[in-house]
XYZ file of C-alpha atoms in Angstrom:
762
model
C -19.027 19.487 -47.883
C -22.600 18.479 -48.805
C -21.766 18.361 -52.500
C -18.744 16.225 -51.722
C -20.824 13.840 -49.622
C -23.455 13.654 -52.352
C -20.730 12.836 -54.895
C -19.242 10.112 -52.684
C -22.677 8.507 -52.329
C -22.752 8.031 -56.066
C -19.514 6.010 -56.085
C -19.023 2.276 -55.638
C -16.761 0.774 -52.963
C -13.877 0.299 -55.412
C -14.210 3.802 -56.792
C -14.143 5.239 -53.270
C -11.081 3.157 -52.420
C -9.266 4.363 -55.544
C -10.114 7.977 -54.779
C -8.858 7.588 -51.203
C -5.553 6.101 -52.301
C -5.061 8.873 -54.856
C -5.806 11.563 -52.261
C -3.436 9.851 -49.806
C -0.639 9.907 -52.377
C -1.244 13.614 -53.000
C -1.159 14.355 -49.244
C 2.156 12.521 -48.828
C 3.618 14.325 -51.849
C 2.588 17.692 -50.420
C 4.252 16.823 -47.103
C 7.393 15.721 -48.957
C 7.508 18.975 -50.945
C 7.006 21.019 -47.775
C 9.746 19.024 -46.056
C 12.176 19.631 -48.915
C 11.403 23.333 -49.212
C 10.757 24.597 -45.693
C 11.724 21.629 -43.497
C 9.375 19.664 -41.259
C 10.030 17.599 -38.130
C 10.985 13.988 -38.796
C 7.762 12.730 -37.235
C 5.396 14.617 -39.559
C 5.730 12.233 -42.498
C 5.343 8.989 -40.477
C 2.452 10.487 -38.493
C 0.641 11.528 -41.672
C 1.177 8.066 -43.111
C -0.198 6.488 -39.905
C -3.293 8.710 -40.033
C -3.900 7.716 -43.620
C -3.530 4.060 -42.688
C -6.036 4.485 -39.846
C -8.389 6.277 -42.207
C -8.277 3.509 -44.798
C -10.429 0.941 -42.895
C -12.772 3.734 -41.815
C -13.325 4.738 -45.443
C -13.747 1.131 -46.523
C -16.225 0.454 -43.692
C -18.168 3.624 -44.456
C -18.385 2.774 -48.145
C -19.415 -0.795 -47.336
C -22.117 0.290 -44.883
C -23.469 3.008 -47.107
C -23.480 0.861 -50.226
C -24.731 -2.260 -48.390
C -27.660 -0.514 -46.709
C -28.815 0.964 -49.967
C -28.700 -2.405 -51.696
C -30.999 -4.110 -49.062
C -33.894 -1.771 -49.771
C -34.022 -1.606 -53.488
C -37.295 0.293 -53.645
C -36.063 2.834 -51.258
C -32.807 3.164 -53.020
C -34.565 4.076 -56.210
C -37.262 6.193 -54.583
C -37.435 9.845 -55.178
C -38.049 11.420 -51.815
C -38.896 15.010 -51.545
C -35.792 17.117 -51.099
C -34.767 20.636 -51.023
C -31.954 22.058 -53.113
C -29.432 21.545 -50.316
C -30.734 18.252 -49.079
C -28.565 15.164 -49.311
C -30.257 12.117 -50.716
C -30.093 9.270 -48.174
C -31.384 5.783 -48.974
C -33.990 4.262 -46.747
C -32.321 2.388 -43.927
C -33.630 -0.662 -42.157
C -33.939 -0.142 -38.402
C -31.468 -2.975 -37.672
C -28.691 -1.092 -39.512
C -29.547 2.332 -38.260
C -26.828 2.363 -35.550
C -24.017 1.552 -37.983
C -25.420 3.959 -40.472
C -25.300 6.792 -37.984
C -21.618 6.138 -37.152
C -20.220 5.213 -40.534
C -21.375 8.234 -42.499
C -19.397 10.136 -45.078
C -19.854 13.281 -43.073
C -18.251 11.687 -40.025
C -15.448 10.171 -42.105
C -14.573 13.426 -43.850
C -14.830 15.574 -40.733
C -12.687 13.071 -38.806
C -9.981 13.127 -41.478
C -9.975 16.926 -41.645
C -9.791 17.175 -37.868
C -6.918 14.683 -37.637
C -4.801 16.530 -40.202
C -5.730 19.904 -38.719
C -4.468 18.666 -35.369
C -1.274 17.439 -37.050
C -0.830 20.871 -38.609
C -1.365 22.616 -35.270
C 1.132 20.325 -33.538
C 3.677 20.868 -36.325
C 3.276 24.649 -36.239
C 3.537 24.637 -32.453
C 6.694 22.513 -32.568
C 8.320 24.792 -35.162
C 7.347 27.879 -33.153
C 8.841 26.468 -29.934
C 11.928 25.269 -31.815
C 12.763 28.707 -33.191
C 11.558 30.701 -30.177
C 13.598 28.803 -27.600
C 10.565 27.517 -25.719
C 10.268 24.056 -24.203
C 11.984 20.795 -25.103
C 11.768 21.477 -28.843
C 13.930 24.612 -28.530
C 17.291 24.596 -30.314
C 20.515 25.604 -28.606
C 20.851 28.629 -30.889
C 17.270 29.722 -30.151
C 17.910 29.346 -26.411
C 20.958 31.594 -26.748
C 23.427 29.057 -25.377
C 25.177 28.766 -28.764
C 25.726 31.287 -31.503
C 25.174 30.543 -35.176
C 28.434 29.171 -36.611
C 29.928 28.567 -33.164
C 33.200 26.622 -33.037
C 32.601 23.285 -31.357
C 35.330 20.895 -30.252
C 34.643 17.217 -30.973
C 36.308 14.963 -28.390
C 37.365 11.435 -29.309
C 34.650 8.939 -28.479
C 35.401 6.537 -25.647
C 35.258 2.814 -26.323
C 36.894 -0.448 -25.345
C 37.863 -0.709 -29.042
C 40.173 2.247 -29.876
C 39.959 1.595 -33.645
C 36.172 1.707 -33.512
C 36.318 4.909 -31.480
C 38.532 6.493 -34.152
C 36.106 5.431 -36.889
C 33.034 6.786 -35.110
C 34.773 10.058 -34.212
C 36.096 10.504 -37.741
C 32.774 9.655 -39.385
C 30.846 11.971 -37.060
C 33.315 14.747 -37.886
C 32.796 14.149 -41.620
C 29.031 14.441 -41.252
C 29.040 17.389 -38.843
C 31.278 19.343 -41.219
C 28.213 19.728 -43.466
C 26.479 21.829 -40.800
C 26.321 25.603 -41.371
C 25.327 26.070 -37.721
C 28.218 24.246 -36.057
C 31.841 24.806 -36.996
C 33.677 21.684 -35.863
C 37.278 22.542 -34.980
C 39.662 20.658 -37.333
C 41.874 18.170 -35.529
C 44.984 19.734 -37.083
C 44.078 23.118 -35.592
C 44.602 21.729 -32.107
C 48.290 20.869 -32.607
C 49.559 24.206 -31.331
C 47.294 24.173 -28.295
C 48.354 20.617 -27.431
C 52.004 21.671 -27.609
C 51.328 24.557 -25.270
C 49.720 22.059 -22.905
C 52.933 19.981 -23.221
C 51.019 17.116 -24.772
C 51.818 15.067 -27.845
C 50.207 16.551 -30.961
C 48.851 13.112 -31.884
C 47.473 12.303 -28.439
C 43.810 11.405 -28.001
C 41.374 14.213 -27.206
C 39.521 12.763 -24.225
C 36.650 14.602 -22.572
C 38.933 16.111 -19.927
C 41.485 17.215 -22.517
C 38.696 18.650 -24.679
C 37.416 20.751 -21.784
C 40.906 22.110 -21.076
C 41.437 22.878 -24.757
C 38.081 24.619 -24.970
C 38.932 26.807 -21.986
C 42.382 27.677 -23.359
C 41.237 28.398 -26.908
C 37.824 29.886 -26.125
C 35.590 27.287 -27.761
C 32.033 27.684 -26.389
C 30.990 24.021 -26.551
C 32.317 20.502 -26.842
C 30.781 17.254 -28.019
C 31.830 14.078 -26.272
C 30.486 10.568 -26.573
C 30.796 6.921 -25.796
C 30.318 3.637 -27.651
C 28.702 0.900 -25.638
C 28.225 -2.732 -26.587
C 24.696 -4.176 -26.570
C 24.750 -7.837 -27.572
C 25.841 -7.939 -31.194
C 25.146 -4.235 -31.607
C 26.245 -0.888 -30.266
C 24.765 2.054 -28.397
C 26.147 5.489 -29.258
C 25.610 8.217 -26.714
C 26.732 11.825 -27.048
C 26.383 15.091 -25.161
C 26.857 18.727 -26.064
C 28.500 20.488 -23.119
C 28.825 24.215 -22.539
C 28.659 26.994 -20.004
C 31.144 27.835 -17.297
C 30.680 24.477 -15.564
C 30.488 22.511 -18.818
C 27.011 21.296 -17.968
C 25.143 19.124 -20.524
C 23.181 21.260 -22.966
C 21.707 18.302 -24.833
C 22.017 14.524 -24.827
C 21.580 11.965 -27.598
C 21.359 8.205 -27.880
C 21.123 5.977 -30.948
C 21.407 2.228 -31.425
C 23.062 0.097 -34.098
C 21.750 -3.466 -34.065
C 24.884 -4.788 -35.773
C 28.242 -3.444 -36.938
C 26.735 -3.082 -40.421
C 24.265 -0.542 -39.017
C 26.940 1.660 -37.434
C 27.202 4.131 -40.308
C 23.434 4.650 -40.278
C 23.584 5.133 -36.508
C 26.393 7.703 -36.795
C 24.389 9.578 -39.407
C 21.306 9.545 -37.169
C 23.383 10.810 -34.250
C 24.871 13.588 -36.383
C 21.474 14.710 -37.610
C 20.080 14.732 -34.088
C 22.976 16.943 -32.962
C 22.604 19.289 -35.928
C 18.845 19.490 -35.410
C 19.200 20.316 -31.715
C 21.954 22.834 -32.375
C 19.614 24.893 -34.531
C 20.364 23.980 -38.123
C 17.312 24.344 -40.345
C 15.274 21.174 -40.709
C 15.486 21.550 -44.450
C 19.285 21.541 -44.274
C 19.448 18.626 -41.834
C 17.045 16.442 -43.789
C 17.980 17.518 -47.296
C 21.777 17.139 -47.198
C 23.585 14.045 -48.448
C 23.794 11.184 -45.978
C 27.006 9.920 -44.463
C 27.014 6.887 -46.765
C 26.824 9.162 -49.792
C 29.371 11.642 -48.461
C 31.827 8.959 -47.423
C 31.170 5.226 -47.840
C 28.626 2.562 -47.020
C 31.419 0.226 -45.893
C 32.519 0.343 -42.272
C 35.829 -1.324 -43.171
C 36.534 1.249 -45.895
C 35.749 4.011 -43.414
C 38.076 2.379 -40.886
C 40.932 2.364 -43.429
C 40.228 5.979 -44.368
C 40.326 7.069 -40.727
C 43.636 5.259 -40.154
C 45.028 6.906 -43.281
C 44.201 10.364 -41.972
C 46.209 9.704 -38.810
C 49.273 8.817 -40.942
C 49.221 11.779 -43.320
C 51.680 13.954 -41.401
C 54.175 11.192 -40.609
C 53.890 8.702 -43.492
C 52.054 10.082 -46.502
C 52.853 7.071 -48.690
C 51.507 4.748 -45.985
C 48.358 6.869 -45.807
C 47.922 6.583 -49.580
C 48.197 2.788 -49.333
C 45.331 2.743 -46.803
C 43.191 5.012 -48.980
C 43.812 2.698 -51.919
C 42.626 -0.277 -49.861
C 39.524 1.733 -48.980
C 38.590 2.387 -52.618
C 39.124 -1.266 -53.471
C 36.357 -2.034 -50.983
C 34.174 0.883 -52.102
C 34.920 2.100 -55.660
C 32.652 5.131 -55.090
C 34.486 6.489 -52.039
C 35.062 9.974 -53.452
C 36.883 11.424 -50.432
C 39.425 8.592 -50.463
C 40.086 9.074 -54.193
C 40.801 12.749 -53.615
C 43.205 11.895 -50.790
C 45.055 9.414 -53.047
C 45.515 12.011 -55.770
C 46.676 14.708 -53.370
C 49.024 12.368 -51.491
C 50.734 11.045 -54.618
C 51.022 14.574 -55.948
C 52.675 15.773 -52.745
C 55.162 12.897 -52.823
C 55.815 13.354 -56.546
C 55.431 9.716 -57.630
C 53.040 7.556 -59.713
C 51.657 10.471 -61.657
C 49.127 8.437 -63.734
C 47.687 6.961 -60.544
C 47.352 10.464 -59.104
C 45.645 11.662 -62.296
C 43.229 8.726 -62.272
C 42.396 9.243 -58.590
C 41.748 12.973 -58.987
C 39.687 12.303 -62.104
C 37.603 9.694 -60.277
C 37.056 12.092 -57.358
C 35.879 14.695 -59.876
C 33.450 12.192 -61.412
C 32.033 11.404 -57.955
C 31.971 15.000 -56.704
C 28.153 15.085 -56.516
C 28.457 12.577 -53.647
C 30.423 15.095 -51.608
C 29.304 17.945 -49.346
C 29.994 21.409 -50.819
C 33.387 22.009 -49.172
C 34.762 18.596 -50.200
C 33.256 18.966 -53.667
C 35.047 22.260 -54.298
C 38.291 20.721 -53.044
C 37.884 17.817 -55.484
C 37.255 20.268 -58.327
C 40.213 22.443 -57.352
C 42.694 19.562 -57.202
C 41.406 18.208 -60.509
C 41.691 21.604 -62.203
C 45.153 22.077 -60.737
C 46.663 18.591 -60.934
C 44.977 17.162 -64.034
C 43.790 19.978 -66.294
C 46.271 22.698 -65.333
C 43.602 25.410 -65.500
C 44.638 28.129 -63.077
C 41.481 30.211 -63.540
C 39.227 27.226 -62.804
C 41.399 26.272 -59.838
C 41.038 29.737 -58.341
C 37.262 29.703 -58.882
C 36.958 26.369 -57.069
C 38.972 27.585 -54.076
C 37.022 30.851 -53.982
C 33.750 28.876 -53.952
C 35.173 26.704 -51.177
C 35.916 29.779 -49.063
C 32.401 31.085 -49.699
C 30.934 27.994 -47.998
C 33.768 27.483 -45.502
C 35.737 30.668 -44.790
C 37.812 28.764 -42.225
C 39.076 26.097 -44.644
C 42.833 25.802 -44.188
C 43.181 23.997 -47.536
C 41.227 26.737 -49.283
C 43.101 29.613 -47.674
C 46.557 28.082 -48.142
C 46.106 26.680 -51.645
C 44.375 29.746 -53.056
C 47.108 31.841 -51.464
C 49.727 29.681 -53.189
C 48.037 30.129 -56.581
C 47.843 33.878 -55.997
C 51.584 33.913 -55.256
C 52.260 32.141 -58.556
C 50.129 34.555 -60.604
C 51.612 37.670 -58.997
C 48.698 38.570 -56.682
C 50.933 38.472 -53.641
C 49.056 41.105 -51.620
C 45.847 39.037 -51.826
C 47.854 35.914 -51.061
C 49.257 37.548 -47.936
C 45.745 38.267 -46.645
C 44.603 34.663 -47.180
C 47.710 33.138 -45.633
C 47.578 35.421 -42.589
C 44.004 34.223 -42.048
C 45.192 30.617 -42.350
C 47.879 30.863 -39.683
C 45.460 32.530 -37.266
C 43.246 29.453 -37.576
C 45.997 26.839 -37.478
C 49.745 26.531 -36.904
C 50.342 25.139 -40.370
C 53.965 25.148 -41.538
C 53.209 25.257 -45.266
C 51.020 28.335 -44.788
C 53.892 30.113 -42.998
C 56.302 29.189 -45.799
C 53.885 30.418 -48.470
C 53.275 33.605 -46.493
C 57.021 34.230 -46.416
C 57.178 33.729 -50.205
C 54.252 36.118 -50.761
C 55.954 38.808 -48.686
C 59.284 38.354 -50.463
C 57.547 38.751 -53.805
C 56.277 42.087 -52.466
C 59.815 43.071 -51.466
C 59.036 42.766 -47.738
C 61.988 40.571 -46.781
C 61.958 41.488 -43.087
C 58.258 40.642 -42.836
C 58.989 37.347 -44.588
C 61.618 36.507 -41.981
C 59.127 37.459 -39.280
C 56.719 34.832 -40.650
C 59.394 32.140 -40.366
C 60.359 33.340 -36.882
C 56.730 33.081 -35.830
C 56.514 29.578 -37.299
C 59.632 28.547 -35.374
C 58.223 29.896 -32.119
C 54.910 28.087 -32.536
C 56.206 24.884 -34.137
C 59.658 24.104 -32.752
C 59.324 20.488 -33.909
C 59.295 21.769 -37.505
C 62.584 23.633 -37.056
C 64.424 21.722 -39.788
C 61.743 22.557 -42.371
C 61.618 26.186 -41.282
C 65.397 26.646 -41.451
C 65.488 24.884 -44.819
C 62.973 27.430 -46.125
C 65.028 30.271 -44.654
C 68.201 29.116 -46.415
C 66.406 28.380 -49.683
C 64.829 31.833 -49.669
C 68.280 33.416 -49.307
C 69.343 31.464 -52.401
C 66.168 32.556 -54.215
C 67.129 36.184 -53.551
C 70.731 35.487 -54.615
C 71.894 36.609 -51.154
C 74.760 34.146 -51.192
C 76.589 35.490 -48.152
C 73.545 34.932 -45.947
C 72.802 31.637 -47.675
C 76.304 30.282 -47.020
C 75.999 30.967 -43.286
C 72.497 29.461 -43.056
C 73.489 26.355 -45.002
C 76.516 25.733 -42.791
C 74.396 26.164 -39.652
C 71.761 23.812 -41.022
C 74.322 21.079 -41.627
C 75.659 21.347 -38.092
C 72.246 21.380 -36.434
C 70.196 18.848 -38.426
C 71.910 15.539 -39.097
C 69.302 12.804 -39.373
C 66.865 11.365 -41.900
C 65.654 13.655 -44.631
C 67.595 16.576 -43.158
C 70.788 15.173 -44.700
C 69.132 15.252 -48.121
C 67.821 18.779 -47.589
C 71.270 19.979 -46.560
C 72.793 18.368 -49.644
C 70.178 20.032 -51.839
C 70.980 23.454 -50.385
C 74.720 22.912 -50.818
C 74.222 21.842 -54.428
C 72.048 24.864 -55.241
C 74.587 27.225 -53.700
C 77.625 25.661 -55.377
C 75.884 25.390 -58.761
C 74.869 29.041 -58.860
C 78.431 30.081 -57.954
C 80.063 27.981 -60.657
C 81.606 25.345 -58.384
C 80.838 22.245 -60.381
C 82.995 19.808 -58.384
C 81.496 20.993 -55.090
C 77.987 20.739 -56.511
C 78.680 17.200 -57.765
C 79.829 16.116 -54.318
C 76.629 17.464 -52.748
C 74.485 15.854 -55.459
C 76.182 12.516 -54.766
C 74.809 12.758 -51.214
C 71.427 13.972 -52.426
C 70.763 11.302 -55.031
C 68.473 8.558 -53.814
C 67.312 10.371 -50.669
C 63.591 10.430 -49.872
C 63.076 14.092 -50.754
C 61.920 15.019 -54.261
C 65.220 16.718 -55.075
C 66.884 13.296 -54.667
C 65.131 11.838 -57.726
C 67.915 10.393 -59.953
C 66.798 12.154 -63.143
C 66.274 15.433 -61.306
C 69.787 15.159 -59.882
C 71.094 14.450 -63.379
C 69.240 17.482 -64.715
C 70.925 19.679 -62.106
C 74.386 18.285 -62.903
C 73.804 18.848 -66.615
C 72.545 22.406 -66.045
C 75.789 23.301 -64.272
C 77.796 21.740 -67.102
C 75.825 23.802 -69.625
C 76.428 26.925 -67.564
C 80.122 26.149 -67.846
C 79.720 25.828 -71.611
C 80.327 22.062 -71.778
C 77.425 20.735 -73.892
C 79.077 17.372 -74.486
C 79.404 16.703 -70.763
C 75.827 17.854 -70.141
C 74.487 15.428 -72.770
C 76.546 12.550 -71.407
C 75.318 13.144 -67.839
C 71.664 13.027 -68.888
C 71.931 10.029 -71.219
C 73.968 7.972 -68.738
C 71.510 8.705 -65.941
C 68.578 7.757 -68.163
C 70.071 4.444 -69.160
C 71.002 3.679 -65.545
C 67.542 4.398 -64.110
C 65.271 3.570 -67.046
C 64.466 0.016 -65.995
C 63.924 0.920 -62.343
C 61.586 3.862 -62.977
C 58.042 3.704 -64.315
C 57.547 6.015 -67.340
C 55.791 8.758 -65.323
C 58.606 8.734 -62.750
C 61.249 9.384 -65.415
C 60.180 13.078 -65.444
C 61.049 13.367 -69.126
C 60.135 17.033 -69.392
C 62.724 18.137 -66.823
C 65.771 16.793 -68.548
C 64.830 16.346 -72.232
C 64.598 20.122 -72.649
C 68.073 20.434 -71.146
C 69.302 17.686 -73.466
C 67.841 19.688 -76.362
C 69.620 22.816 -75.099
C 72.849 20.796 -75.164
C 72.292 20.147 -78.866
C 71.711 16.354 -78.716
C 68.979 16.551 -81.365
C 69.019 12.882 -82.442
C 68.832 11.573 -78.880
C 66.067 14.012 -78.029
C 64.020 12.946 -81.053
C 64.398 9.254 -80.180
C 63.527 9.584 -76.500
C 60.802 12.139 -77.156
C 59.025 9.674 -79.452
C 59.349 6.998 -76.768
C 57.792 9.317 -74.187
C 54.806 10.139 -76.384
C 54.211 6.463 -76.978
C 54.437 5.607 -73.266
C 52.265 8.435 -71.942
C 49.251 9.893 -73.678
C 48.247 13.512 -73.152
C 45.392 12.444 -70.870
C 47.780 10.600 -68.532
C 50.240 13.448 -68.085
C 48.472 15.588 -65.533
C 49.544 19.185 -64.979
C 53.200 18.460 -64.101
C 53.715 16.196 -67.112
C 51.960 18.672 -69.383
C 54.186 21.483 -68.110
C 57.232 19.334 -68.890
C 56.016 18.504 -72.383
C 55.253 22.163 -73.123
C 58.737 23.131 -71.913
C 60.278 20.555 -74.213
C 58.162 21.654 -77.184
C 59.222 25.250 -76.580
C 62.888 24.246 -76.478
C 62.596 22.161 -79.652
C 60.925 25.042 -81.505
C 63.679 27.379 -80.271
C 66.453 25.013 -81.386
C 64.752 24.664 -84.768
C 64.686 28.450 -85.229
C 60.887 28.575 -85.057
C 60.979 31.615 -82.834
C 57.338 32.630 -83.176
C 56.153 29.194 -82.057
C 58.806 29.047 -79.342
C 57.837 32.483 -78.009
C 54.167 31.477 -77.819
C 55.038 28.259 -75.973
C 57.411 29.986 -73.554
C 54.752 32.621 -72.817
C 52.213 29.893 -72.125
C 54.748 28.000 -70.016
C 55.416 31.060 -67.863
C 51.692 31.752 -67.366
C 50.654 28.185 -66.619
C 53.605 27.078 -64.506
C 54.410 30.380 -62.788
C 57.303 31.013 -60.396
C 60.648 29.839 -61.716
C 59.050 28.792 -65.022
C 58.335 32.442 -65.793
C 62.013 33.265 -65.160
C 63.134 30.498 -67.527
C 60.681 31.775 -70.140
C 62.240 35.254 -69.873
C 65.715 33.782 -70.392
C 64.756 32.008 -73.612
C 62.765 34.943 -74.961
C 65.932 37.005 -74.475
C 67.938 34.367 -76.363
C 65.466 34.531 -79.245
C 65.668 38.334 -79.375
C 69.439 38.066 -79.549
C 69.224 35.508 -82.338
C 66.864 37.738 -84.309
C 69.113 40.802 -83.877
C 67.079 42.717 -81.267
C 69.558 43.456 -78.449
C 67.411 46.035 -76.629
C 64.465 43.639 -76.440
C 66.906 40.986 -75.207
C 68.081 43.348 -72.446
C 64.477 43.842 -71.305
C 63.936 40.096 -71.002
C 67.237 39.487 -69.197
C 66.385 42.253 -66.738
C 62.898 40.798 -66.328
C 64.617 37.547 -65.382
C 66.523 39.275 -62.573
C 63.637 41.436 -61.379
C 60.971 38.738 -61.322
C 59.462 37.201 -58.169
C 62.173 35.404 -56.185
C 60.227 32.328 -55.033
C 61.974 29.135 -56.140
C 64.409 31.098 -58.306
C 67.353 29.108 -56.893
C 66.356 26.226 -59.199
C 66.743 28.397 -62.317
C 69.670 30.475 -61.041
C 71.854 27.363 -60.889
C 71.657 27.237 -64.694
C 70.948 30.783 -65.872
C 71.946 33.535 -63.431
C 75.621 33.689 -64.390
C 74.821 33.671 -68.106
C 72.172 36.394 -67.658
C 74.624 38.690 -65.839
C 77.298 37.979 -68.434
C 75.075 38.839 -71.407
C 73.688 41.962 -69.718
C 77.227 43.249 -69.241
C 78.273 42.358 -72.792
C 75.187 43.781 -74.526
C 75.329 47.038 -72.572
C 78.984 47.368 -73.591
C 78.045 46.773 -77.247
C 75.345 49.460 -76.991
C 77.778 51.918 -75.440
C 76.392 51.978 -71.889
C 79.623 51.530 -69.923
C 78.082 52.184 -66.502
C 75.454 49.457 -66.849
C 78.001 47.109 -68.372
C 80.253 47.659 -65.356
C 77.383 47.144 -62.899
C 76.493 43.750 -64.265
C 80.170 42.812 -64.677
C 80.662 43.495 -60.969
C 77.673 41.289 -60.092
C 79.107 38.474 -62.228
C 82.520 38.789 -60.610
C 80.926 38.542 -57.138
C 78.996 35.457 -58.225
C 81.847 33.588 -59.924
C 84.916 34.948 -58.149
C 85.555 31.544 -56.556
C 84.157 29.474 -59.407
C 85.921 26.515 -61.006
C 88.786 27.151 -63.404
C 86.596 26.711 -66.447
C 84.655 29.859 -65.484
C 87.699 32.037 -64.826
C 88.295 33.270 -68.417
C 84.758 34.701 -68.368
C 85.398 36.256 -64.963
C 88.578 37.874 -66.340
C 86.611 39.245 -69.307
C 84.114 40.758 -66.842
C 86.994 42.350 -64.908
C 88.285 43.824 -68.146
C 84.886 45.373 -68.923
C 84.728 46.733 -65.400
C 88.223 48.242 -65.693
C 87.416 49.728 -69.090
C 84.334 51.455 -67.804
C 86.186 52.996 -64.834
C 89.304 53.894 -66.811
C 91.524 51.791 -64.561
C 94.313 49.588 -65.898
C 94.029 45.790 -66.037
C-alpha cells in the first residue's frame, strides 16, 4: 500500500485520472467475465459502475489537493526530509490546507475504494448463498423446495381488455420461457386432450380458473398467470407463479412498458425475472439470447406470428400467409421462416418458396434458442438437402436439449420408420403420445408396428387414438383403411372403405374416400372403377387430388394393363390441360415423367425433361423435387439399357426416399436382372418387393403388385419350381379375379399354371 501511495504521489493529475479510468475499465471487464462465466445478480454491474463514478471525483479531488499543496510550497516540495526506508515522502503543507490534506489523502482514497468493493463482494456472495440455500427473499423456488428442477409449469393466457394483445404477450412469454432448463412450460397442444375430457373446446382460452383445473387434473405442480394493465400510453405486466394445494402465490412480478414499442423488452424482462426466481442459473438467464433475437423486434410481426400459430391446425395455408406477412415486416424472423417452410411442405405446394424459407431459417439459426435451432437444421436437412443422416443428428440433438419435444420425437420416429429402425421408432412415438394426444404420432406408431409385423398392436394404436381424439375419427379411419391396402389385405380394406364412405361425407372426407376407392380398384385391376373414383378425387383439397398426381395414377393402371399408348396419352393430355394453371414446382414433373418414360414416350420425355431443367435449377428443387429427378434419371438410364447407372440410381433412390420408393427400386432392379439374363437374382428382388415394409405400399401396389406376382409365378415355372409358381399364381388370381376384361387373359394363364402344378385339368 505504501509503495502504491508513494507511486501515486509522483504522478500528475492527468496521469492519475488516466490510471483511474484504466483500472475502472479493468474492474468492469472482470465483472462482465464473472457474469458470463459464473453468473452474477443483475445489480452487481450497475452498482460497481456507480461506485466507480462516485470514486472518480474523490480521486480527482485527492490528486488536485495533493498536487496543489505541494506546488504552493516549492522549497518544501523539493526538500529532502529525513526518512526511513518505509516512510512516505509528504510535502510540507501550509496550515490553512491541513484539514483538506488530512481528508483527501491517497491512503484514504485507496482504502475507501477497497472497502466499497469488498462490501459489494460480501453482499454479492451473501445474495448468491441465500439464493441457492433457500434463505430469505433472494431464495429461488427450486432452492426452497416448492418446485423441482425441470418441473412442468402451465402458462395461462394473460388477461387483458385487448384479446389480441393478450395472445401476443402469452405467446411471446411462452417463446422466451421455453429457453429455460429449469421450467418446462407445457405446450399448448398438449392440453387438447385434457380440455376434451373437461368437455371444453380444444381452442378455448386457458384462463386462470381453467389453468388451475387443468393443473389439478394433469398433475402440473405450478401455473403462471398474468394480466396486462394500461398505464397512460404504456402497459403494466403483472404475473404470479402459483402452486401448492391452495394455489397460493409463490412469487409475483411486475414490469412496465412505457409504450407499445417497449412491450417486447418488457416481456423479456418479465420472463427473465420468472426464470431467475424459479432457480435457473444466473449465467443461463443473463447469457441466453433475448426475446428480440429469438423471435422479432417488431410487435406487429410477433402479433401476426401468434395469430398464425392459432390457425395451424384448422387452416395451414392461412397460417402460412400470416407468417409471410410477419417476415415482410422483419426479414430476420427466423422462427416465422421455419414455419413457412414447414407449412408449405405439409400442404405440398410452392416448393421453391418452401425451400427458400427453410434455407433462410437455416441461415438465421444462430438467432434461435437451441431447440428451435435444431428444428431449423432438421427441416433444412430433410426438406432442402435430403440428408437423412444429418436430419437424424439434428433431431437427436433436439431431444438431448428437450426430451419432451413432440416434433423431435415424432419426426425422428418417422425417419427411423423410413430407414428400417422401427423398434427405435416405436419407443420414440410411444413417448410422444404419452406427452400429447397427437394424431400424426399415433399414425406413425401404427406404421412402425406394422413394419415390425405387429399388426394387432398397430390397430391398438389407432383404437387408442380414436378413444382420445374422437374429433379426428375421419383421419384415423382413413389411416386404418389405407394400412389394410398397404398390407394387401383387400377383403378388410373393402369393408373399411365402404364404411368410411357411409360415415364421412363432408369436405375433405369425400376426397379421402375417393382416394381409397381408387387405390383399391387400381391394385385389383379395375381400371374403369378406379377412373370413376379419380374423377371425384381430382381437384379436391387433399394432396392426392393434385391433377398431375391423379394423371400419374391413371397412367400407372393403364401400364399395369399393358396399354402404354393409353398411359402416355393420359399423362400428356393432363400436362397440357394443367400446364398454364400450375407453377413449375407444382407440376411435380418427377412423379409422372418417369411413368411416361416407362410407357416408352422417349421423345416427349426428352422435350419435357429439358423444359423442367430449364425451369427449376437443382438448388430450387428441395428434397421432394430431387427425389423426383433422381427417379426420372434412373428410369431413363434403365430405358437406355445403362443398367449399371440405373442400378446405382435406384439404390440411391430407395435409400434416400425410403418407404414405397424402396419397393419401386426393387421392382426395377428385378426388371434389370431379367433383361440381363439373371432370373434368380430377379426372383430375389421381386420377393424383396413383396416382403418389404408395408407403409405406403398401396401407392406402388396400384402399378406393380400384379406384375410382380405374375413374373414370380412365370419365372418359378421356368426354373422348374411348380409349387412356388402355383403359390404366386394363386395370389395373382385372388388379386385380379374380378379385374377388367383386359386382365383376364393373364388371369387365365395363371389358372393354367396353377392347374399344371396340381395336376388338375383346365
